[in-house]
Amino acid sequence: MFSYIWPIALVVISNIVYQICAKSAPKGMDPLASLTVTYLVGAVVSGALFFLLHRGGNLLREYRQLNWAPLVLGIVIVGLEVGFLYAYRAGWQVSRAALVQSSILAVALVIVGALLYREHVTWTKLVGVGICLVGLVFINL
């Protein structure tokens, strides 16, 4: 059970801290300059964790397994970061920005799951999509 719960707990806790950090980024600093520090720290932490968790691990051997996904992921992560940084600078509230994007994302991923991964779209998922869309209306009133 723990192995099922801890990853989601990590995502939730990290996302809370992420939103706080994004909202607290220095207003006078260019968001892209800020992200260079963010990704430098991220690269150092990722490398340290790799070697800590994989004693005798070989990053070059791991890199030989690369496909398009990690490269595109790097690009889209920048999009996520820049989007939130500019959203907060434009005046979005932390709670509203996160809820709006999460609701739209949930609806989009039901469609992506069905089209790309042949996940079944059930009536309960469709009701959930409806609730997300109604929630968007109420969040933005």
mmCIF file of N, CA and C in Angstrom:
data_model
loop_
_atom_site.group_PDB
_atom_site.id
_atom_site.type_symbol
_atom_site.label_atom_id
_atom_site.label_comp_id
_atom_site.label_asym_id
_atom_site.label_seq_id
_atom_site.Cartn_x
_atom_site.Cartn_y
_atom_site.Cartn_z
ATOM 1 N N MET A 1 0.821 -1.185 0.000
ATOM 2 C CA MET A 1 0.000 0.000 0.000
ATOM 3 C C MET A 1 0.874 1.262 0.000
ATOM 4 N N PHE A 2 1.939 1.263 0.807
ATOM 5 C CA PHE A 2 2.819 2.425 0.884
ATOM 6 C C PHE A 2 3.428 2.732 -0.480
ATOM 7 N N SER A 3 3.837 1.686 -1.222
ATOM 8 C CA SER A 3 4.466 1.903 -2.527
ATOM 9 C C SER A 3 3.482 2.503 -3.529
ATOM 10 N N TYR A 4 2.194 2.386 -3.262
ATOM 11 C CA TYR A 4 1.161 2.963 -4.112
ATOM 12 C C TYR A 4 0.888 4.423 -3.736
ATOM 13 N N ILE A 5 0.985 4.725 -2.450
ATOM 14 C CA ILE A 5 0.606 6.053 -1.947
ATOM 15 C C ILE A 5 1.757 7.054 -1.975
ATOM 16 N N TRP A 6 2.984 6.635 -1.642
ATOM 17 C CA TRP A 6 4.062 7.607 -1.492
ATOM 18 C C TRP A 6 4.342 8.425 -2.749
ATOM 19 N N PRO A 7 4.256 7.845 -3.968
ATOM 20 C CA PRO A 7 4.534 8.694 -5.135
ATOM 21 C C PRO A 7 3.521 9.836 -5.298
ATOM 22 N N ILE A 8 2.258 9.564 -5.047
ATOM 23 C CA ILE A 8 1.237 10.605 -5.168
ATOM 24 C C ILE A 8 1.413 11.642 -4.058
ATOM 25 N N ALA A 9 1.742 11.175 -2.858
ATOM 26 C CA ALA A 9 2.000 12.120 -1.761
ATOM 27 C C ALA A 9 3.176 13.024 -2.113
ATOM 28 N N LEU A 10 4.219 12.464 -2.710
ATOM 29 C CA LEU A 10 5.375 13.262 -3.133
ATOM 30 C C LEU A 10 4.964 14.293 -4.176
ATOM 31 N N VAL A 11 4.137 13.884 -5.132
ATOM 32 C CA VAL A 11 3.669 14.813 -6.171
ATOM 33 C C VAL A 11 2.856 15.946 -5.547
ATOM 34 N N VAL A 12 1.959 15.619 -4.625
ATOM 35 C CA VAL A 12 1.115 16.642 -3.997
ATOM 36 C C VAL A 12 1.966 17.608 -3.179
ATOM 37 N N ILE A 13 2.838 17.084 -2.334
ATOM 38 C CA ILE A 13 3.683 17.942 -1.504
ATOM 39 C C ILE A 13 4.600 18.797 -2.382
ATOM 40 N N SER A 14 5.201 18.180 -3.389
ATOM 41 C CA SER A 14 6.078 18.924 -4.293
ATOM 42 C C SER A 14 5.308 20.002 -5.046
ATOM 43 N N ASN A 15 4.078 19.688 -5.441
ATOM 44 C CA ASN A 15 3.276 20.654 -6.177
ATOM 45 C C ASN A 15 2.885 21.841 -5.299
ATOM 46 N N ILE A 16 2.613 21.581 -4.029
ATOM 47 C CA ILE A 16 2.307 22.678 -3.102
ATOM 48 C C ILE A 16 3.511 23.607 -2.982
ATOM 49 N N VAL A 17 4.687 23.031 -2.740
ATOM 50 C CA VAL A 17 5.902 23.833 -2.606
ATOM 51 C C VAL A 17 6.227 24.517 -3.936
ATOM 52 N N TYR A 18 6.008 23.812 -5.037
ATOM 53 C CA TYR A 18 6.233 24.384 -6.372
ATOM 54 C C TYR A 18 5.405 25.655 -6.568
ATOM 55 N N GLN A 19 4.103 25.585 -6.242
ATOM 56 C CA GLN A 19 3.229 26.741 -6.428
ATOM 57 C C GLN A 19 3.663 27.914 -5.542
ATOM 58 N N ILE A 20 4.063 27.607 -4.315
ATOM 59 C CA ILE A 20 4.543 28.654 -3.412
ATOM 60 C C ILE A 20 5.803 29.310 -3.990
ATOM 61 N N CYS A 21 6.728 28.495 -4.490
ATOM 62 C CA CYS A 21 7.963 29.033 -5.066
ATOM 63 C C CYS A 21 7.685 29.835 -6.330
ATOM 64 N N ALA A 22 6.805 29.334 -7.188
ATOM 65 C CA ALA A 22 6.487 30.048 -8.430
ATOM 66 C C ALA A 22 5.854 31.399 -8.123
ATOM 67 N N LYS A 23 4.960 31.426 -7.136
ATOM 68 C CA LYS A 23 4.295 32.673 -6.756
ATOM 69 C C LYS A 23 5.285 33.635 -6.090
ATOM 70 N N SER A 24 6.326 33.097 -5.466
ATOM 71 C CA SER A 24 7.294 33.917 -4.726
ATOM 72 C C SER A 24 8.537 34.275 -5.533
ATOM 73 N N ALA A 25 8.584 33.888 -6.799
ATOM 74 C CA ALA A 25 9.760 34.195 -7.625
ATOM 75 C C ALA A 25 9.967 35.705 -7.666
ATOM 76 N N PRO A 26 11.219 36.143 -7.679
ATOM 77 C CA PRO A 26 11.494 37.583 -7.676
ATOM 78 C C PRO A 26 10.809 38.286 -8.850
ATOM 79 N N LYS A 27 10.015 39.293 -8.545
ATOM 80 C CA LYS A 27 9.244 40.005 -9.579
ATOM 81 C C LYS A 27 10.141 40.713 -10.583
ATOM 82 N N GLY A 28 11.277 41.216 -10.137
ATOM 83 C CA GLY A 28 12.160 41.958 -11.028
ATOM 84 C C GLY A 28 13.050 41.082 -11.886
ATOM 85 N N MET A 29 13.089 39.795 -11.598
ATOM 86 C CA MET A 29 13.967 38.888 -12.324
ATOM 87 C C MET A 29 13.219 38.277 -13.499
ATOM 88 N N ASP A 30 13.875 38.204 -14.644
ATOM 89 C CA ASP A 30 13.270 37.569 -15.803
ATOM 90 C C ASP A 30 12.987 36.100 -15.486
ATOM 91 N N PRO A 31 11.775 35.622 -15.770
ATOM 92 C CA PRO A 31 11.429 34.227 -15.451
ATOM 93 C C PRO A 31 12.371 33.207 -16.093
ATOM 94 N N LEU A 32 12.845 33.497 -17.297
ATOM 95 C CA LEU A 32 13.740 32.538 -17.959
ATOM 96 C C LEU A 32 15.104 32.493 -17.271
ATOM 97 N N ALA A 33 15.585 33.620 -16.778
ATOM 98 C CA ALA A 33 16.839 33.634 -16.016
ATOM 99 C C ALA A 33 16.661 32.854 -14.724
ATOM 100 N N SER A 34 15.514 33.034 -14.091
ATOM 101 C CA SER A 34 15.205 32.301 -12.869
ATOM 102 C C SER A 34 15.209 30.792 -13.131
ATOM 103 N N LEU A 35 14.663 30.394 -14.268
ATOM 104 C CA LEU A 35 14.608 28.964 -14.585
ATOM 105 C C LEU A 35 15.977 28.356 -14.840
ATOM 106 N N THR A 36 16.959 29.160 -15.270
ATOM 107 C CA THR A 36 18.290 28.589 -15.443
ATOM 108 C C THR A 36 18.842 28.107 -14.108
ATOM 109 N N VAL A 37 18.555 28.861 -13.044
ATOM 110 C CA VAL A 37 18.976 28.437 -11.697
ATOM 111 C C VAL A 37 18.164 27.209 -11.271
ATOM 112 N N THR A 38 16.876 27.264 -11.514
ATOM 113 C CA THR A 38 15.992 26.143 -11.159
ATOM 114 C C THR A 38 16.482 24.843 -11.783
ATOM 115 N N TYR A 39 16.798 24.871 -13.072
ATOM 116 C CA TYR A 39 17.206 23.647 -13.754
ATOM 117 C C TYR A 39 18.623 23.226 -13.415
ATOM 118 N N LEU A 40 19.474 24.170 -13.086
ATOM 119 C CA LEU A 40 20.814 23.811 -12.626
ATOM 120 C C LEU A 40 20.721 23.050 -11.307
ATOM 121 N N VAL A 41 19.910 23.585 -10.382
ATOM 122 C CA VAL A 41 19.700 22.899 -9.103
ATOM 123 C C VAL A 41 19.056 21.534 -9.351
ATOM 124 N N GLY A 42 18.058 21.489 -10.229
ATOM 125 C CA GLY A 42 17.392 20.226 -10.547
ATOM 126 C C GLY A 42 18.343 19.190 -11.121
ATOM 127 N N ALA A 43 19.251 19.625 -11.994
ATOM 128 C CA ALA A 43 20.217 18.700 -12.581
ATOM 129 C C ALA A 43 21.173 18.159 -11.531
ATOM 130 N N VAL A 44 21.643 19.029 -10.640
ATOM 131 C CA VAL A 44 22.563 18.600 -9.584
ATOM 132 C C VAL A 44 21.860 17.612 -8.644
ATOM 133 N N VAL A 45 20.631 17.940 -8.225
ATOM 134 C CA VAL A 45 19.893 17.051 -7.320
ATOM 135 C C VAL A 45 19.594 15.716 -8.000
ATOM 136 N N SER A 46 19.192 15.749 -9.272
ATOM 137 C CA SER A 46 18.907 14.502 -9.997
ATOM 138 C C SER A 46 20.152 13.634 -10.103
ATOM 139 N N GLY A 47 21.277 14.254 -10.439
ATOM 140 C CA GLY A 47 22.531 13.501 -10.531
ATOM 141 C C GLY A 47 22.935 12.915 -9.194
ATOM 142 N N ALA A 48 22.820 13.712 -8.134
ATOM 143 C CA ALA A 48 23.183 13.217 -6.800
ATOM 144 C C ALA A 48 22.274 12.061 -6.388
ATOM 145 N N LEU A 49 20.982 12.197 -6.627
ATOM 146 C CA LEU A 49 20.050 11.113 -6.289
ATOM 147 C C LEU A 49 20.322 9.854 -7.107
ATOM 148 N N PHE A 50 20.671 10.023 -8.384
ATOM 149 C CA PHE A 50 20.989 8.860 -9.216
ATOM 150 C C PHE A 50 22.127 8.066 -8.592
ATOM 151 N N PHE A 51 23.208 8.756 -8.227
ATOM 152 C CA PHE A 51 24.360 8.052 -7.675
ATOM 153 C C PHE A 51 24.114 7.564 -6.252
ATOM 154 N N LEU A 52 23.287 8.257 -5.494
ATOM 155 C CA LEU A 52 22.947 7.818 -4.150
ATOM 156 C C LEU A 52 22.084 6.556 -4.180
ATOM 157 N N LEU A 53 21.137 6.501 -5.089
ATOM 158 C CA LEU A 53 20.212 5.368 -5.159
ATOM 159 C C LEU A 53 20.730 4.214 -6.003
ATOM 160 N N HIS A 54 21.744 4.473 -6.836
ATOM 161 C CA HIS A 54 22.297 3.434 -7.716
ATOM 162 C C HIS A 54 23.809 3.408 -7.560
ATOM 163 N N ARG A 55 24.247 2.867 -6.445
ATOM 164 C CA ARG A 55 25.692 2.780 -6.187
ATOM 165 C C ARG A 55 26.369 2.105 -7.371
ATOM 166 N N GLY A 56 27.395 2.743 -7.893
ATOM 167 C CA GLY A 56 28.104 2.200 -9.053
ATOM 168 C C GLY A 56 27.351 2.409 -10.353
ATOM 169 N N GLY A 57 26.316 3.233 -10.340
ATOM 170 C CA GLY A 57 25.536 3.488 -11.553
ATOM 171 C C GLY A 57 26.366 4.218 -12.595
ATOM 172 N N ASN A 58 25.957 4.085 -13.835
ATOM 173 C CA ASN A 58 26.682 4.678 -14.942
ATOM 174 C C ASN A 58 25.704 5.532 -15.757
ATOM 175 N N LEU A 59 25.810 6.849 -15.619
ATOM 176 C CA LEU A 59 24.911 7.744 -16.338
ATOM 177 C C LEU A 59 25.067 7.626 -17.847
ATOM 178 N N LEU A 60 26.291 7.471 -18.328
ATOM 179 C CA LEU A 60 26.491 7.352 -19.775
ATOM 180 C C LEU A 60 25.790 6.122 -20.331
ATOM 181 N N ARG A 61 25.835 5.020 -19.604
ATOM 182 C CA ARG A 61 25.121 3.813 -20.041
ATOM 183 C C ARG A 61 23.615 4.079 -20.070
ATOM 184 N N GLU A 62 23.109 4.801 -19.069
ATOM 185 C CA GLU A 62 21.688 5.142 -19.036
ATOM 186 C C GLU A 62 21.309 6.055 -20.200
ATOM 187 N N TYR A 63 22.186 7.003 -20.513
ATOM 188 C CA TYR A 63 21.898 7.939 -21.601
ATOM 189 C C TYR A 63 21.787 7.246 -22.956
ATOM 190 N N ARG A 64 22.416 6.089 -23.108
ATOM 191 C CA ARG A 64 22.328 5.342 -24.375
ATOM 192 C C ARG A 64 20.910 4.839 -24.650
ATOM 193 N N GLN A 65 20.078 4.835 -23.615
ATOM 194 C CA GLN A 65 18.702 4.366 -23.774
ATOM 195 C C GLN A 65 17.726 5.498 -24.103
ATOM 196 N N LEU A 66 18.232 6.705 -24.257
ATOM 197 C CA LEU A 66 17.374 7.859 -24.516
ATOM 198 C C LEU A 66 16.528 7.673 -25.776
ATOM 199 N N ASN A 67 15.298 8.157 -25.692
ATOM 200 C CA ASN A 67 14.471 8.310 -26.878
ATOM 201 C C ASN A 67 13.976 9.751 -26.888
ATOM 202 N N TRP A 68 12.965 10.040 -27.634
ATOM 203 C CA TRP A 68 12.458 11.403 -27.773
ATOM 204 C C TRP A 68 11.807 11.936 -26.491
ATOM 205 N N ALA A 69 11.259 11.054 -25.652
ATOM 206 C CA ALA A 69 10.429 11.488 -24.529
ATOM 207 C C ALA A 69 11.157 12.374 -23.514
ATOM 208 N N PRO A 70 12.349 12.021 -23.022
ATOM 209 C CA PRO A 70 13.013 12.920 -22.060
ATOM 210 C C PRO A 70 13.382 14.269 -22.671
ATOM 211 N N LEU A 71 13.691 14.291 -23.949
ATOM 212 C CA LEU A 71 14.040 15.545 -24.608
ATOM 213 C C LEU A 71 12.816 16.457 -24.714
ATOM 214 N N VAL A 72 11.696 15.905 -25.149
ATOM 215 C CA VAL A 72 10.464 16.691 -25.252
ATOM 216 C C VAL A 72 9.981 17.074 -23.852
ATOM 217 N N LEU A 73 10.131 16.168 -22.887
ATOM 218 C CA LEU A 73 9.741 16.473 -21.510
ATOM 219 C C LEU A 73 10.478 17.707 -20.998
ATOM 220 N N GLY A 74 11.764 17.829 -21.318
ATOM 221 C CA GLY A 74 12.518 19.017 -20.922
ATOM 222 C C GLY A 74 11.914 20.290 -21.496
ATOM 223 N N ILE A 75 11.466 20.231 -22.738
ATOM 224 C CA ILE A 75 10.858 21.403 -23.375
ATOM 225 C C ILE A 75 9.520 21.728 -22.733
ATOM 226 N N VAL A 76 8.674 20.710 -22.515
ATOM 227 C CA VAL A 76 7.345 20.992 -21.969
ATOM 228 C C VAL A 76 7.404 21.396 -20.500
ATOM 229 N N ILE A 77 8.408 20.925 -19.770
ATOM 230 C CA ILE A 77 8.561 21.372 -18.382
ATOM 231 C C ILE A 77 8.865 22.867 -18.352
ATOM 232 N N VAL A 78 9.674 23.331 -19.291
ATOM 233 C CA VAL A 78 9.927 24.776 -19.374
ATOM 234 C C VAL A 78 8.606 25.500 -19.644
ATOM 235 N N GLY A 79 7.778 24.953 -20.521
ATOM 236 C CA GLY A 79 6.473 25.557 -20.780
ATOM 237 C C GLY A 79 5.612 25.630 -19.538
ATOM 238 N N LEU A 80 5.601 24.562 -18.747
ATOM 239 C CA LEU A 80 4.843 24.568 -17.496
ATOM 240 C C LEU A 80 5.347 25.646 -16.550
ATOM 241 N N GLU A 81 6.647 25.687 -16.383
ATOM 242 C CA GLU A 81 7.245 26.638 -15.452
ATOM 243 C C GLU A 81 6.992 28.073 -15.896
ATOM 244 N N VAL A 82 7.271 28.359 -17.152
ATOM 245 C CA VAL A 82 7.104 29.715 -17.662
ATOM 246 C C VAL A 82 5.633 30.110 -17.603
ATOM 247 N N GLY A 83 4.746 29.179 -17.935
ATOM 248 C CA GLY A 83 3.318 29.469 -17.883
ATOM 249 C C GLY A 83 2.865 29.889 -16.502
ATOM 250 N N PHE A 84 3.265 29.136 -15.482
ATOM 251 C CA PHE A 84 2.881 29.502 -14.118
ATOM 252 C C PHE A 84 3.536 30.806 -13.666
ATOM 253 N N LEU A 85 4.815 30.994 -13.988
ATOM 254 C CA LEU A 85 5.486 32.232 -13.581
ATOM 255 C C LEU A 85 4.789 33.452 -14.176
ATOM 256 N N TYR A 86 4.454 33.380 -15.460
ATOM 257 C CA TYR A 86 3.763 34.510 -16.089
ATOM 258 C C TYR A 86 2.314 34.619 -15.630
ATOM 259 N N ALA A 87 1.664 33.500 -15.333
ATOM 260 C CA ALA A 87 0.287 33.556 -14.819
ATOM 261 C C ALA A 87 0.254 34.311 -13.489
ATOM 262 N N TYR A 88 1.195 34.013 -12.605
ATOM 263 C CA TYR A 88 1.231 34.699 -11.316
ATOM 264 C C TYR A 88 1.584 36.175 -11.487
ATOM 265 N N ARG A 89 2.480 36.471 -12.415
ATOM 266 C CA ARG A 89 2.805 37.884 -12.679
ATOM 267 C C ARG A 89 1.612 38.632 -13.251
ATOM 268 N N ALA A 90 0.740 37.913 -13.972
ATOM 269 C CA ALA A 90 -0.448 38.540 -14.560
ATOM 270 C C ALA A 90 -1.559 38.719 -13.526
ATOM 271 N N GLY A 91 -1.340 38.170 -12.315
ATOM 272 C CA GLY A 91 -2.306 38.389 -11.251
ATOM 273 C C GLY A 91 -3.163 37.197 -10.865
ATOM 274 N N TRP A 92 -2.907 36.029 -11.455
ATOM 275 C CA TRP A 92 -3.672 34.844 -11.070
ATOM 276 C C TRP A 92 -3.427 34.530 -9.597
ATOM 277 N N GLN A 93 -4.467 34.116 -8.909
ATOM 278 C CA GLN A 93 -4.337 33.641 -7.535
ATOM 279 C C GLN A 93 -3.811 32.214 -7.568
ATOM 280 N N VAL A 94 -3.057 31.832 -6.544
ATOM 281 C CA VAL A 94 -2.480 30.481 -6.494
ATOM 282 C C VAL A 94 -3.581 29.428 -6.597
ATOM 283 N N SER A 95 -4.618 29.567 -5.803
ATOM 284 C CA SER A 95 -5.673 28.551 -5.798
ATOM 285 C C SER A 95 -6.413 28.508 -7.121
ATOM 286 N N ARG A 96 -6.682 29.642 -7.694
ATOM 287 C CA ARG A 96 -7.450 29.676 -8.941
ATOM 288 C C ARG A 96 -6.636 29.141 -10.113
ATOM 289 N N ALA A 97 -5.391 29.562 -10.253
ATOM 290 C CA ALA A 97 -4.554 29.109 -11.371
ATOM 291 C C ALA A 97 -4.400 27.588 -11.349
ATOM 292 N N ALA A 98 -4.098 27.055 -10.175
ATOM 293 C CA ALA A 98 -3.897 25.606 -10.066
ATOM 294 C C ALA A 98 -5.182 24.841 -10.363
ATOM 295 N N LEU A 99 -6.301 25.324 -9.852
ATOM 296 C CA LEU A 99 -7.571 24.631 -10.085
ATOM 297 C C LEU A 99 -8.017 24.702 -11.531
ATOM 298 N N VAL A 100 -7.869 25.861 -12.140
ATOM 299 C CA VAL A 100 -8.272 26.004 -13.538
ATOM 300 C C VAL A 100 -7.437 25.086 -14.424
ATOM 301 N N GLN A 101 -6.120 25.128 -14.260
ATOM 302 C CA GLN A 101 -5.288 24.280 -15.111
ATOM 303 C C GLN A 101 -5.519 22.809 -14.826
ATOM 304 N N SER A 102 -5.718 22.437 -13.563
ATOM 305 C CA SER A 102 -5.958 21.030 -13.230
ATOM 306 C C SER A 102 -7.281 20.527 -13.797
ATOM 307 N N SER A 103 -8.299 21.363 -13.765
ATOM 308 C CA SER A 103 -9.598 20.954 -14.305
ATOM 309 C C SER A 103 -9.531 20.773 -15.814
ATOM 310 N N ILE A 104 -8.932 21.735 -16.488
ATOM 311 C CA ILE A 104 -8.789 21.620 -17.944
ATOM 312 C C ILE A 104 -7.915 20.423 -18.293
ATOM 313 N N LEU A 105 -6.847 20.234 -17.532
ATOM 314 C CA LEU A 105 -5.949 19.102 -17.747
ATOM 315 C C LEU A 105 -6.681 17.774 -17.567
ATOM 316 N N ALA A 106 -7.503 17.675 -16.538
ATOM 317 C CA ALA A 106 -8.244 16.432 -16.288
ATOM 318 C C ALA A 106 -9.139 16.094 -17.475
ATOM 319 N N VAL A 107 -9.827 17.083 -18.004
ATOM 320 C CA VAL A 107 -10.698 16.860 -19.162
ATOM 321 C C VAL A 107 -9.859 16.439 -20.368
ATOM 322 N N ALA A 108 -8.773 17.155 -20.622
ATOM 323 C CA ALA A 108 -7.920 16.839 -21.765
ATOM 324 C C ALA A 108 -7.319 15.443 -21.657
ATOM 325 N N LEU A 109 -6.933 15.036 -20.433
ATOM 326 C CA LEU A 109 -6.305 13.725 -20.282
ATOM 327 C C LEU A 109 -7.287 12.568 -20.422
ATOM 328 N N VAL A 110 -8.557 12.806 -20.164
ATOM 329 C CA VAL A 110 -9.560 11.773 -20.454
ATOM 330 C C VAL A 110 -9.571 11.518 -21.961
ATOM 331 N N ILE A 111 -9.509 12.595 -22.734
ATOM 332 C CA ILE A 111 -9.492 12.469 -24.194
ATOM 333 C C ILE A 111 -8.192 11.837 -24.671
ATOM 334 N N VAL A 112 -7.062 12.299 -24.138
ATOM 335 C CA VAL A 112 -5.757 11.734 -24.509
ATOM 336 C C VAL A 112 -5.702 10.247 -24.151
ATOM 337 N N GLY A 113 -6.166 9.906 -22.957
ATOM 338 C CA GLY A 113 -6.166 8.497 -22.538
ATOM 339 C C GLY A 113 -6.969 7.625 -23.484
ATOM 340 N N ALA A 114 -8.121 8.135 -23.910
ATOM 341 C CA ALA A 114 -8.974 7.366 -24.819
ATOM 342 C C ALA A 114 -8.334 7.231 -26.202
ATOM 343 N N LEU A 115 -7.792 8.328 -26.727
ATOM 344 C CA LEU A 115 -7.259 8.308 -28.091
ATOM 345 C C LEU A 115 -5.898 7.626 -28.212
ATOM 346 N N LEU A 116 -4.991 7.911 -27.280
ATOM 347 C CA LEU A 116 -3.632 7.380 -27.401
ATOM 348 C C LEU A 116 -3.412 6.042 -26.696
ATOM 349 N N TYR A 117 -4.128 5.833 -25.608
ATOM 350 C CA TYR A 117 -3.852 4.646 -24.796
ATOM 351 C C TYR A 117 -5.035 3.694 -24.696
ATOM 352 N N ARG A 118 -6.094 3.997 -25.448
ATOM 353 C CA ARG A 118 -7.289 3.148 -25.502
ATOM 354 C C ARG A 118 -7.902 2.876 -24.133
ATOM 355 N N GLU A 119 -7.809 3.890 -23.252
ATOM 356 C CA GLU A 119 -8.460 3.790 -21.949
ATOM 357 C C GLU A 119 -9.961 3.963 -22.159
ATOM 358 N N HIS A 120 -10.729 3.226 -21.403
ATOM 359 C CA HIS A 120 -12.177 3.271 -21.556
ATOM 360 C C HIS A 120 -12.754 4.553 -20.972
ATOM 361 N N VAL A 121 -13.629 5.178 -21.732
ATOM 362 C CA VAL A 121 -14.347 6.352 -21.245
ATOM 363 C C VAL A 121 -15.689 5.862 -20.723
ATOM 364 N N THR A 122 -15.819 5.924 -19.414
ATOM 365 C CA THR A 122 -17.041 5.439 -18.775
ATOM 366 C C THR A 122 -17.970 6.607 -18.481
ATOM 367 N N TRP A 123 -19.191 6.270 -18.116
ATOM 368 C CA TRP A 123 -20.147 7.311 -17.739
ATOM 369 C C TRP A 123 -19.657 8.089 -16.529
ATOM 370 N N THR A 124 -19.003 7.406 -15.615
ATOM 371 C CA THR A 124 -18.500 8.112 -14.430
ATOM 372 C C THR A 124 -17.412 9.112 -14.808
ATOM 373 N N LYS A 125 -16.558 8.757 -15.787
ATOM 374 C CA LYS A 125 -15.544 9.707 -16.254
ATOM 375 C C LYS A 125 -16.214 10.899 -16.936
ATOM 376 N N LEU A 126 -17.251 10.635 -17.715
ATOM 377 C CA LEU A 126 -17.956 11.729 -18.378
ATOM 378 C C LEU A 126 -18.640 12.647 -17.364
ATOM 379 N N VAL A 127 -19.181 12.062 -16.304
ATOM 380 C CA VAL A 127 -19.775 12.870 -15.236
ATOM 381 C C VAL A 127 -18.679 13.698 -14.569
ATOM 382 N N GLY A 128 -17.525 13.095 -14.343
ATOM 383 C CA GLY A 128 -16.390 13.823 -13.765
ATOM 384 C C GLY A 128 -15.957 14.984 -14.643
ATOM 385 N N VAL A 129 -15.937 14.770 -15.962
ATOM 386 C CA VAL A 129 -15.615 15.844 -16.899
ATOM 387 C C VAL A 129 -16.638 16.968 -16.760
ATOM 388 N N GLY A 130 -17.898 16.603 -16.679
ATOM 389 C CA GLY A 130 -18.946 17.611 -16.502
ATOM 390 C C GLY A 130 -18.773 18.396 -15.214
ATOM 391 N N ILE A 131 -18.451 17.690 -14.149
ATOM 392 C CA ILE A 131 -18.227 18.357 -12.862
ATOM 393 C C ILE A 131 -17.041 19.314 -12.956
ATOM 394 N N CYS A 132 -15.962 18.885 -13.625
ATOM 395 C CA CYS A 132 -14.802 19.768 -13.807
ATOM 396 C C CYS A 132 -15.199 21.039 -14.549
ATOM 397 N N LEU A 133 -15.977 20.884 -15.608
ATOM 398 C CA LEU A 133 -16.377 22.048 -16.396
ATOM 399 C C LEU A 133 -17.295 22.972 -15.602
ATOM 400 N N VAL A 134 -18.232 22.400 -14.843
ATOM 401 C CA VAL A 134 -19.097 23.220 -13.990
ATOM 402 C C VAL A 134 -18.254 23.896 -12.914
ATOM 403 N N GLY A 135 -17.297 23.166 -12.362
ATOM 404 C CA GLY A 135 -16.402 23.738 -11.354
ATOM 405 C C GLY A 135 -15.614 24.927 -11.893
ATOM 406 N N LEU A 136 -15.194 24.852 -13.153
ATOM 407 C CA LEU A 136 -14.488 25.973 -13.763
ATOM 408 C C LEU A 136 -15.336 27.229 -13.784
ATOM 409 N N VAL A 137 -16.620 27.058 -14.049
ATOM 410 C CA VAL A 137 -17.522 28.204 -14.059
ATOM 411 C C VAL A 137 -17.566 28.818 -12.665
ATOM 412 N N PHE A 138 -17.751 27.967 -11.640
ATOM 413 C CA PHE A 138 -17.870 28.483 -10.266
ATOM 414 C C PHE A 138 -16.566 29.083 -9.757
ATOM 415 N N ILE A 139 -15.436 28.484 -10.105
ATOM 416 C CA ILE A 139 -14.143 28.992 -9.654
ATOM 417 C C ILE A 139 -13.902 30.399 -10.209
ATOM 418 N N ASN A 140 -14.365 30.641 -11.412
ATOM 419 C CA ASN A 140 -14.083 31.912 -12.069
ATOM 420 C C ASN A 140 -15.170 32.961 -11.886
ATOM 421 N N LEU A 141 -16.179 32.699 -11.053
ATOM 422 C CA LEU A 141 -17.218 33.715 -10.782
ATOM 423 C C LEU A 141 -16.708 34.753 -9.823
#
